[in-house]
Coordinates of C-alpha atoms and ligand atoms in Angstrom, one line a residue:
M1 CA -88.7 92.1 -41.2
M2 CA -92.1 92.7 -39.7
V3 CA -92.9 96.1 -38.2
C4 CA -96.1 96.9 -36.4
T5 CA -96.4 100.4 -35.2
W6 CA -99.0 102.5 -33.6
K7 CA -99.1 106.1 -32.7
L8 CA -101.7 108.1 -30.9
G9 CA -100.5 111.7 -30.5
S10 CA -101.9 114.3 -28.3
S11 CA -104.2 116.9 -29.7
S12 CA -103.0 120.4 -30.6
R13 CA -104.8 122.1 -27.7
P14 CA -105.2 121.3 -24.0
S15 CA -107.8 118.6 -23.7
P16 CA -108.8 115.6 -21.6
P17 CA -106.5 112.6 -22.2
Y18 CA -107.5 110.5 -25.2
S19 CA -109.2 107.4 -24.2
R20 CA -111.2 104.9 -26.3
P21 CA -114.8 104.9 -25.1
E22 CA -115.7 101.5 -23.7
T23 CA -118.4 99.8 -25.6
S24 CA -119.6 96.4 -24.6
A25 CA -122.2 93.9 -25.7
S26 CA -124.3 94.9 -22.7
Q27 CA -124.8 98.3 -24.4
V28 CA -126.2 96.6 -27.5
T29 CA -129.9 97.5 -27.9
W30 CA -131.5 94.3 -29.0
V31 CA -134.0 94.6 -31.9
H32 CA -136.2 91.8 -30.6
P33 CA -134.7 89.6 -27.9
A34 CA -137.1 86.8 -28.6
A35 CA -135.9 86.6 -32.2
F36 CA -132.5 85.3 -31.1
L37 CA -133.9 82.6 -28.9
A38 CA -136.5 81.4 -31.4
P39 CA -136.1 78.8 -34.1
K40 CA -134.6 80.0 -37.4
G41 CA -138.0 80.5 -39.2
I42 CA -139.1 82.9 -36.5
I43 CA -135.9 84.8 -36.7
Y44 CA -136.5 85.4 -40.4
R45 CA -140.1 86.4 -39.9
V46 CA -139.1 88.9 -37.2
S47 CA -136.3 90.2 -39.5
M48 CA -138.8 90.5 -42.3
L49 CA -141.0 92.6 -40.1
I50 CA -138.1 94.8 -39.3
L51 CA -137.2 95.0 -43.0
N52 CA -140.8 96.0 -43.9
K53 CA -140.7 98.8 -41.3
T54 CA -137.2 100.0 -42.2
A55 CA -136.5 99.3 -45.8
G56 CA -137.1 102.9 -46.9
V57 CA -134.2 105.4 -47.0
F58 CA -133.2 106.3 -43.5
K59 CA -133.5 110.0 -42.9
P60 CA -133.0 111.3 -39.4
S61 CA -135.5 114.1 -39.0
K62 CA -134.3 117.7 -39.2
R63 CA -135.4 118.2 -35.6
K64 CA -133.2 115.3 -34.5
V65 CA -130.2 116.8 -36.3
Y66 CA -130.9 120.2 -34.8
E67 CA -131.1 118.5 -31.3
F68 CA -127.9 116.7 -32.0
L69 CA -126.1 119.9 -33.1
R70 CA -127.5 121.8 -30.1
S71 CA -126.0 119.3 -27.8
F72 CA -122.6 120.7 -28.6
N73 CA -121.0 123.8 -27.3
F74 CA -120.2 125.8 -30.4
H75 CA -117.2 127.4 -28.6
P76 CA -115.2 130.2 -29.9
G77 CA -112.2 128.6 -27.9
T78 CA -108.7 128.1 -29.2
P79 CA -109.0 126.9 -32.7
F80 CA -107.4 123.6 -33.8
L81 CA -104.0 124.2 -35.4
H82 CA -104.6 121.5 -38.0
K83 CA -107.4 120.5 -40.3
I84 CA -109.6 117.9 -38.7
V85 CA -111.9 115.3 -40.3
L86 CA -114.8 113.3 -38.8
G87 CA -115.0 109.8 -40.3
I88 CA -118.1 107.7 -40.2
E89 CA -118.2 103.9 -40.9
T90 CA -121.4 101.8 -41.2
S91 CA -120.6 99.5 -44.2
C92 CA -121.2 96.2 -42.3
D93 CA -121.8 95.5 -38.7
D94 CA -119.8 98.1 -36.8
T95 CA -121.0 101.6 -36.2
A96 CA -117.8 103.6 -35.9
A97 CA -116.7 107.2 -35.9
A98 CA -113.5 109.0 -35.3
V99 CA -111.9 112.4 -35.5
V100 CA -108.3 112.6 -36.9
D101 CA -106.2 115.7 -37.7
E102 CA -103.9 116.1 -40.7
T103 CA -100.8 115.1 -38.7
G104 CA -102.4 111.8 -37.8
N105 CA -103.4 112.5 -34.3
V106 CA -106.6 110.6 -33.3
L107 CA -108.7 113.2 -31.4
G108 CA -111.6 110.9 -30.6
E109 CA -112.9 107.5 -31.5
A110 CA -116.0 105.4 -30.7
I111 CA -117.3 102.1 -32.0
H112 CA -120.3 100.0 -31.4
S113 CA -119.8 96.4 -32.4
Q114 CA -122.7 94.2 -33.4
T115 CA -120.6 91.0 -33.4
E116 CA -122.3 89.4 -30.4
V117 CA -125.8 89.9 -31.8
H118 CA -124.8 88.4 -35.1
L119 CA -123.0 85.5 -33.5
K120 CA -126.2 84.6 -31.9
T121 CA -128.2 84.6 -35.1
G122 CA -125.5 82.7 -37.0
G123 CA -124.6 85.5 -39.3
I124 CA -125.5 89.1 -40.2
I125 CA -129.2 89.8 -40.9
P126 CA -129.0 93.1 -42.8
P127 CA -132.2 94.7 -41.4
V128 CA -131.0 93.9 -37.9
A129 CA -127.6 95.5 -38.7
Q130 CA -129.4 98.5 -40.1
Q131 CA -131.6 98.9 -37.0
L132 CA -128.6 98.7 -34.7
H133 CA -126.7 101.3 -36.8
R134 CA -129.8 103.6 -36.5
E135 CA -130.0 103.2 -32.8
N136 CA -126.3 103.9 -32.2
I137 CA -125.0 106.3 -34.9
Q138 CA -125.8 109.5 -33.1
R139 CA -124.3 108.4 -29.8
I140 CA -121.2 107.1 -31.5
V141 CA -120.5 110.3 -33.4
Q142 CA -121.2 112.3 -30.3
E143 CA -118.7 110.2 -28.3
A144 CA -116.0 110.6 -31.0
L145 CA -116.4 114.4 -31.0
S146 CA -116.7 114.8 -27.3
A147 CA -113.5 112.9 -26.4
N148 CA -111.7 116.1 -27.1
S149 CA -114.5 118.6 -26.7
I150 CA -114.6 119.0 -30.5
S151 CA -117.5 121.1 -31.8
P152 CA -118.9 120.2 -35.2
S153 CA -118.0 123.7 -36.4
D154 CA -114.3 122.8 -35.8
L155 CA -114.5 120.1 -38.5
S156 CA -112.8 120.7 -41.9
A157 CA -114.9 118.0 -43.6
I158 CA -117.0 114.9 -43.0
A159 CA -115.8 111.6 -44.5
T160 CA -118.1 108.6 -44.7
T161 CA -118.0 105.1 -46.2
I162 CA -120.3 105.0 -49.2
K163 CA -119.0 101.8 -50.9
P164 CA -118.8 98.8 -51.0
G165 CA -120.9 97.2 -48.2
L166 CA -124.4 96.2 -47.1
A167 CA -126.9 98.5 -48.7
L168 CA -129.0 98.9 -45.6
S169 CA -126.0 99.6 -43.4
L170 CA -124.3 102.0 -45.8
G171 CA -127.6 103.9 -46.1
V172 CA -127.7 104.7 -42.4
G173 CA -124.2 106.3 -42.3
L174 CA -124.7 108.2 -45.6
S175 CA -128.1 109.7 -44.6
F176 CA -126.8 110.7 -41.2
S177 CA -123.7 112.3 -42.7
L178 CA -125.6 114.1 -45.4
Q179 CA -127.9 115.7 -42.9
L180 CA -124.9 116.8 -40.9
V181 CA -123.1 118.1 -43.9
G182 CA -126.2 120.0 -45.0
Q183 CA -126.6 121.7 -41.6
L184 CA -123.0 122.5 -41.0
K185 CA -122.2 123.5 -44.7
K186 CA -119.0 121.4 -44.6
P187 CA -117.4 119.6 -47.5
F188 CA -118.2 115.9 -47.8
I189 CA -115.7 113.2 -48.7
P190 CA -117.2 109.9 -49.9
I191 CA -114.9 106.9 -48.9
H192 CA -114.3 103.6 -50.5
H193 CA -114.1 101.1 -47.6
M194 CA -111.2 99.0 -49.1
E195 CA -109.2 102.1 -50.0
A196 CA -109.5 103.2 -46.4
H197 CA -108.3 99.7 -45.2
A198 CA -105.4 100.0 -47.6
L199 CA -104.2 103.5 -46.5
T200 CA -104.5 103.0 -42.8
I201 CA -100.9 102.0 -42.6
R202 CA -99.9 105.5 -43.6
L203 CA -101.4 106.7 -40.3
T204 CA -99.3 104.4 -38.2
S205 CA -96.0 104.1 -40.2
K206 CA -94.1 106.2 -42.7
V207 CA -94.9 104.5 -45.9
E208 CA -94.5 106.0 -49.4
F209 CA -96.2 105.0 -52.6
P210 CA -96.1 102.5 -54.2
F211 CA -96.7 99.6 -51.9
L212 CA -98.4 96.3 -52.2
V213 CA -101.5 95.7 -50.1
L214 CA -103.2 92.4 -49.1
L215 CA -106.7 93.0 -47.8
I216 CA -108.2 90.0 -46.1
S217 CA -111.4 90.3 -44.1
G218 CA -114.9 88.8 -43.7
G219 CA -116.2 90.4 -46.8
H220 CA -113.1 91.0 -48.9
C221 CA -110.0 89.3 -50.2
L222 CA -107.7 91.1 -52.7
L223 CA -104.2 92.0 -53.6
A224 CA -103.6 95.5 -55.0
L225 CA -100.7 97.8 -55.8
V226 CA -101.3 101.2 -54.2
Q227 CA -99.7 103.9 -56.3
G228 CA -101.5 107.0 -54.8
V229 CA -104.3 108.1 -52.6
S230 CA -106.9 107.1 -55.3
D231 CA -104.6 105.1 -57.7
F232 CA -104.9 101.3 -57.2
L233 CA -104.1 98.4 -59.5
L234 CA -106.1 95.2 -58.7
L235 CA -103.8 92.2 -59.1
G236 CA -106.2 89.5 -57.8
K237 CA -109.2 88.8 -55.7
S238 CA -111.3 85.9 -54.3
L239 CA -113.3 84.1 -56.9
D240 CA -115.8 83.1 -54.2
I241 CA -115.9 83.9 -50.5
A242 CA -113.4 85.8 -48.3
P243 CA -111.1 84.0 -45.9
G244 CA -112.9 85.6 -42.8
D245 CA -116.2 84.3 -44.1
M246 CA -114.8 80.8 -44.5
L247 CA -113.3 80.9 -41.0
D248 CA -116.6 82.1 -39.6
K249 CA -118.4 79.3 -41.3
V250 CA -115.9 76.7 -40.1
A251 CA -116.2 78.1 -36.5
R252 CA -120.0 77.9 -36.7
R253 CA -119.9 74.3 -38.0
L254 CA -117.6 73.5 -35.1
S255 CA -120.0 75.2 -32.7
L256 CA -117.2 77.2 -31.2
I257 CA -119.7 79.6 -29.8
K258 CA -120.4 76.9 -27.2
H259 CA -116.7 76.6 -26.4
P260 CA -116.1 78.3 -23.0
E261 CA -113.0 80.1 -24.2
C262 CA -114.4 81.3 -27.6
S263 CA -118.0 82.2 -26.9
T264 CA -117.7 85.9 -27.5
M265 CA -115.0 85.7 -30.3
S266 CA -115.5 86.2 -34.0
G267 CA -115.1 82.9 -36.0
G268 CA -111.6 83.9 -37.2
K269 CA -110.4 84.8 -33.7
A270 CA -111.9 81.6 -32.3
I271 CA -110.0 79.6 -34.9
E272 CA -106.8 81.4 -34.1
H273 CA -107.3 80.9 -30.3
L274 CA -108.1 77.2 -30.6
A275 CA -105.4 76.5 -33.2
K276 CA -102.7 77.2 -30.5
Q277 CA -103.9 74.1 -28.7
G278 CA -104.1 71.9 -31.8
N279 CA -101.8 69.9 -34.1
R280 CA -102.2 70.8 -37.8
F281 CA -100.3 67.7 -38.9
H282 CA -103.3 65.5 -38.1
F283 CA -104.8 66.5 -41.5
D284 CA -103.2 66.7 -44.9
I285 CA -105.0 69.4 -46.9
T286 CA -103.9 70.7 -50.4
P287 CA -104.1 74.5 -50.8
P288 CA -106.8 75.7 -53.3
L289 CA -106.0 76.9 -56.9
K290 CA -102.6 75.1 -56.9
R291 CA -102.4 75.1 -60.6
A292 CA -103.7 78.6 -61.4
K293 CA -100.7 80.9 -62.0
N294 CA -102.5 84.1 -61.0
C295 CA -103.1 86.0 -57.8
D296 CA -106.7 85.0 -57.3
F297 CA -108.0 83.2 -54.2
S298 CA -110.7 80.7 -53.4
F299 CA -112.0 79.5 -50.1
T300 CA -115.3 77.8 -50.8
G301 CA -113.7 74.4 -51.8
L302 CA -111.6 74.6 -48.6
Q303 CA -114.8 75.2 -46.6
H304 CA -116.5 72.1 -48.1
L305 CA -113.4 70.0 -47.5
I306 CA -113.3 71.0 -43.8
N307 CA -117.0 70.3 -43.6
K308 CA -116.4 66.7 -44.8
I309 CA -113.5 66.3 -42.3
I310 CA -115.8 67.5 -39.5
I311 CA -118.6 65.0 -40.5
Q312 CA -116.1 62.2 -40.6
K313 CA -114.7 63.2 -37.2
E314 CA -118.2 63.4 -35.7
K315 CA -118.8 59.8 -36.9
E316 CA -115.5 58.6 -35.4
E317 CA -116.1 60.3 -32.1
G318 CA -119.8 59.3 -32.0
I319 CA -121.1 62.8 -31.5
E320 CA -123.9 64.9 -33.1
Q321 CA -123.6 68.1 -35.0
G322 CA -123.7 70.9 -32.4
Q323 CA -121.4 69.2 -29.9
I324 CA -117.8 70.1 -29.7
L325 CA -115.3 67.6 -31.3
S326 CA -112.3 66.6 -29.2
S327 CA -110.3 67.2 -32.4
A328 CA -111.7 70.8 -32.9
A329 CA -108.4 72.4 -32.0
D330 CA -106.5 70.1 -34.6
I331 CA -109.1 71.1 -37.3
A332 CA -108.7 74.8 -36.3
A333 CA -104.9 74.5 -36.6
A334 CA -105.1 72.8 -40.0
V335 CA -107.6 75.2 -41.5
Q336 CA -105.5 78.2 -40.2
H337 CA -102.3 76.7 -41.7
I338 CA -103.8 76.0 -45.1
T339 CA -105.4 79.5 -45.2
A340 CA -102.0 81.0 -44.4
C341 CA -100.3 78.9 -47.1
H342 CA -102.8 79.9 -49.8
I343 CA -102.6 83.6 -48.9
V344 CA -98.8 83.5 -48.9
K345 CA -98.6 81.7 -52.3
R346 CA -100.8 84.3 -54.1
T347 CA -99.1 87.2 -52.4
H348 CA -95.7 85.7 -53.4
R349 CA -96.8 85.8 -57.1
A350 CA -98.0 89.4 -56.7
I351 CA -94.6 90.5 -55.3
L352 CA -92.7 88.7 -58.1
F353 CA -95.1 90.2 -60.8
C354 CA -94.7 93.8 -59.4
K355 CA -90.9 93.4 -59.3
Q356 CA -90.8 91.9 -62.8
R357 CA -92.7 94.9 -64.1
N358 CA -90.8 97.4 -62.0
L359 CA -94.0 98.4 -60.3
L360 CA -92.2 97.9 -56.9
P361 CA -88.6 98.5 -56.0
Q362 CA -86.3 95.4 -56.2
N363 CA -85.3 95.9 -52.5
N364 CA -87.2 96.9 -49.5
A365 CA -90.6 96.9 -51.2
V366 CA -93.4 97.2 -48.7
L367 CA -96.2 94.6 -48.3
V368 CA -99.1 95.9 -46.2
A369 CA -101.5 93.3 -44.7
S370 CA -104.8 94.6 -43.4
G371 CA -108.4 93.7 -42.8
G372 CA -109.9 91.5 -40.0
V373 CA -108.0 88.3 -41.0
A374 CA -104.7 90.2 -41.0
S375 CA -105.0 90.6 -37.2
N376 CA -104.2 86.8 -37.1
F377 CA -100.7 86.4 -35.8
Y378 CA -100.1 83.0 -37.4
I379 CA -101.0 84.5 -40.8
R380 CA -98.7 87.4 -40.1
R381 CA -95.8 85.1 -39.3
A382 CA -96.4 83.2 -42.5
L383 CA -96.3 86.5 -44.4
E384 CA -93.2 87.4 -42.6
I385 CA -91.5 84.3 -43.9
L386 CA -92.4 85.5 -47.4
T387 CA -91.2 89.1 -47.0
N388 CA -87.9 87.8 -45.5
A389 CA -87.4 85.6 -48.6
T390 CA -88.2 88.3 -51.0
Q391 CA -86.3 91.2 -49.4
C392 CA -89.5 93.0 -48.6
T393 CA -90.8 94.6 -45.4
L394 CA -94.1 93.5 -43.9
L395 CA -96.2 96.2 -42.3
C396 CA -99.4 95.6 -40.5
P397 CA -101.6 98.1 -38.7
P398 CA -102.2 97.1 -35.1
P399 CA -105.0 94.5 -34.8
R400 CA -107.7 97.0 -33.8
L401 CA -107.0 99.1 -36.9
C402 CA -107.1 96.0 -39.1
T403 CA -110.8 95.4 -38.3
D404 CA -113.4 98.0 -39.3
N405 CA -113.1 101.3 -37.4
G406 CA -113.8 105.0 -37.8
I407 CA -110.2 106.1 -37.7
M408 CA -109.4 104.6 -41.1
I409 CA -112.3 106.5 -42.6
A410 CA -111.3 109.8 -41.0
W411 CA -107.7 109.2 -42.1
N412 CA -108.7 108.5 -45.6
G413 CA -110.6 111.8 -45.5
I414 CA -107.3 113.5 -44.4
E415 CA -105.4 111.8 -47.2
R416 CA -107.9 113.1 -49.7
L417 CA -107.9 116.6 -48.3
R418 CA -104.1 116.7 -48.5
A419 CA -104.1 115.4 -52.1
G420 CA -107.1 117.5 -53.0
V421 CA -109.1 114.6 -54.5
G422 CA -112.7 113.7 -54.0
I423 CA -113.8 116.6 -51.8
L424 CA -117.4 117.4 -52.6
H425 CA -119.2 120.7 -51.9
D426 CA -122.4 119.6 -53.8
I427 CA -124.0 116.5 -52.3
E428 CA -127.0 116.3 -54.5
D429 CA -126.2 113.1 -56.4
I430 CA -124.4 111.1 -53.7
R431 CA -125.6 107.5 -53.6
Y432 CA -124.1 104.5 -51.7
E433 CA -122.8 101.6 -53.9
P434 CA -123.1 98.2 -52.3
K435 CA -120.8 96.7 -55.0
C436 CA -117.8 98.6 -56.1
P437 CA -114.4 97.2 -57.4
L438 CA -111.1 98.6 -56.2
G439 CA -109.0 100.4 -58.8
V440 CA -108.0 99.2 -62.3
D441 CA -108.2 95.5 -62.7
I442 CA -105.0 94.1 -64.2
S443 CA -105.5 90.5 -63.0
K444 CA -105.7 89.2 -66.6
E445 CA -102.2 90.6 -67.2
V446 CA -101.0 88.9 -64.0
E447 CA -102.5 85.6 -65.2
D448 CA -100.9 86.0 -68.7
A449 CA -97.5 86.5 -67.0
A450 CA -98.0 82.9 -65.5
I451 CA -95.2 83.4 -63.0
K452 CA -94.1 80.2 -61.3
V453 CA -93.6 80.7 -57.6
P454 CA -90.7 79.0 -55.9
R455 CA -91.4 76.8 -52.9
L456 CA -91.2 78.4 -49.5
K457 CA -90.7 76.4 -46.4
M458 CA -93.5 77.3 -44.0
N459 CA -92.0 76.3 -40.7
L460 CA -94.5 77.8 -38.4
Ligands
LIG501 O1 -112.3 93.8 -41.5 P1 -113.4 93.2 -40.7 O2 -113.6 93.8 -39.3 O3 -114.8 93.4 -41.4 C1 -115.0 93.1 -42.7 O4 -115.2 91.9 -43.1 O5 -114.8 94.1 -43.5 O6 -113.1 91.6 -40.6 C2 -114.0 90.7 -39.9 C3 -113.5 89.3 -40.2 C4 -114.4 88.2 -39.7 O7 -114.6 87.3 -40.7 C5 -113.5 87.6 -38.6 O8 -113.8 86.3 -38.3 C6 -112.1 87.8 -39.1 O9 -112.2 89.1 -39.7 N1 -111.2 87.9 -38.0 C7 -110.1 87.0 -37.9 C8 -109.4 87.4 -36.7 N2 -110.1 88.4 -36.1 C9 -111.1 88.7 -36.9 N3 -109.7 86.1 -38.7 C10 -108.6 85.3 -38.3 N4 -107.9 85.6 -37.2 C11 -108.3 86.6 -36.4 N5 -107.6 86.8 -35.2
LIG502 ZN1 -113.5 96.0 -43.5

């Protein structure tokens, strides 16, 4: 059974109707438009210039923070009935903020996506991401608060992603938040980005601990058992790149940005879109790590294999790199299928391991799939075949909560407030951590168990 639920309740006091502020590529402030049209060398020179100008710790000036706070009406109006948390996310290429109350009502949300900018440069250039975060963070936080006329003084706490992620990006969100926390004298809740992805499902569905979580995105790929708000057992992870990264690279190599139907889509989304028109049976690809009886993943070998297929097809079709192959949809379908099979196999072993060790109930155990790649419906259907075969329930947050967002950070703040863990009143020693593992690593134990996974028919 697969259940996808989503609730957006009303706020606890009369307010304008909740609506997601529209943000579009046209609102992106370009760092240096010429950089995106110029040859690669120039892009890097321009980005180095930006880096030199911006590599120091970002500190919004006190005056700016005062100005920001003054822009709010510190009303003595009807107080909120429930605790409310502002969540701020800047770990990668989305500047996002949201306000969520302790019952799970989303009171305001705003997001500024940098996807289109990075698509044009062929990947994320950290100083460019940092600059765009700086240019947008104040507006995004303001929009999240003003959707329900929330004054900063109404907040019970501020929660911000501090790990893991791009150093330059994390720094912007953390500095902004610490200034705000200092001025408002509110508690600060540091958030682990992957924990926030993992717990998002508890905002949209009633899910008790323990449950298994599969996090698949552009930067991460892992399987973990979630036993509590800050109690995670890591069962396996990618040994190289994440599936979203691999799909992005394949999409780039296929030049899907030039495809009229895919030009504004992320690589993974473009692959999913094109795969619907393709025939996966045109290619016979073996899934990675076939013999390793663990829950680890690998996508680099697959990426190289697909590259070879593309080169071969370019020769056959007599076209140059940069032109779109007539077999692009077939390649997209094949890569999507093999990605799904690989993910399902590792997840199958994780389910069997957890049941064998009584870490999960024998019946109706919950598998949660989240992260950008989990918004792929083909992969969800493949996971559904697995959960049906293992008497589990598959739960996925709605696609827009699978990708990075502020709601998951605010919700993680609420979870921590409710559990009374990780709420800081002293922010002296807070630092961001670009690299940070999730939970206690038991992947060696999983490997030692060497569980053989029965064959599953993937009739998709
Ligand atoms: O979670 P996310 O927004 O950011 C992090 O990486 O943390 O995930 C972004 C990734 C990108 O690699 C993107 O190509 C992939 O998720 N993605 C998809 C789909 N939508 C986004 N991959 C496969 N199918 C999709 N529909
Ligand atoms: Zn993410």
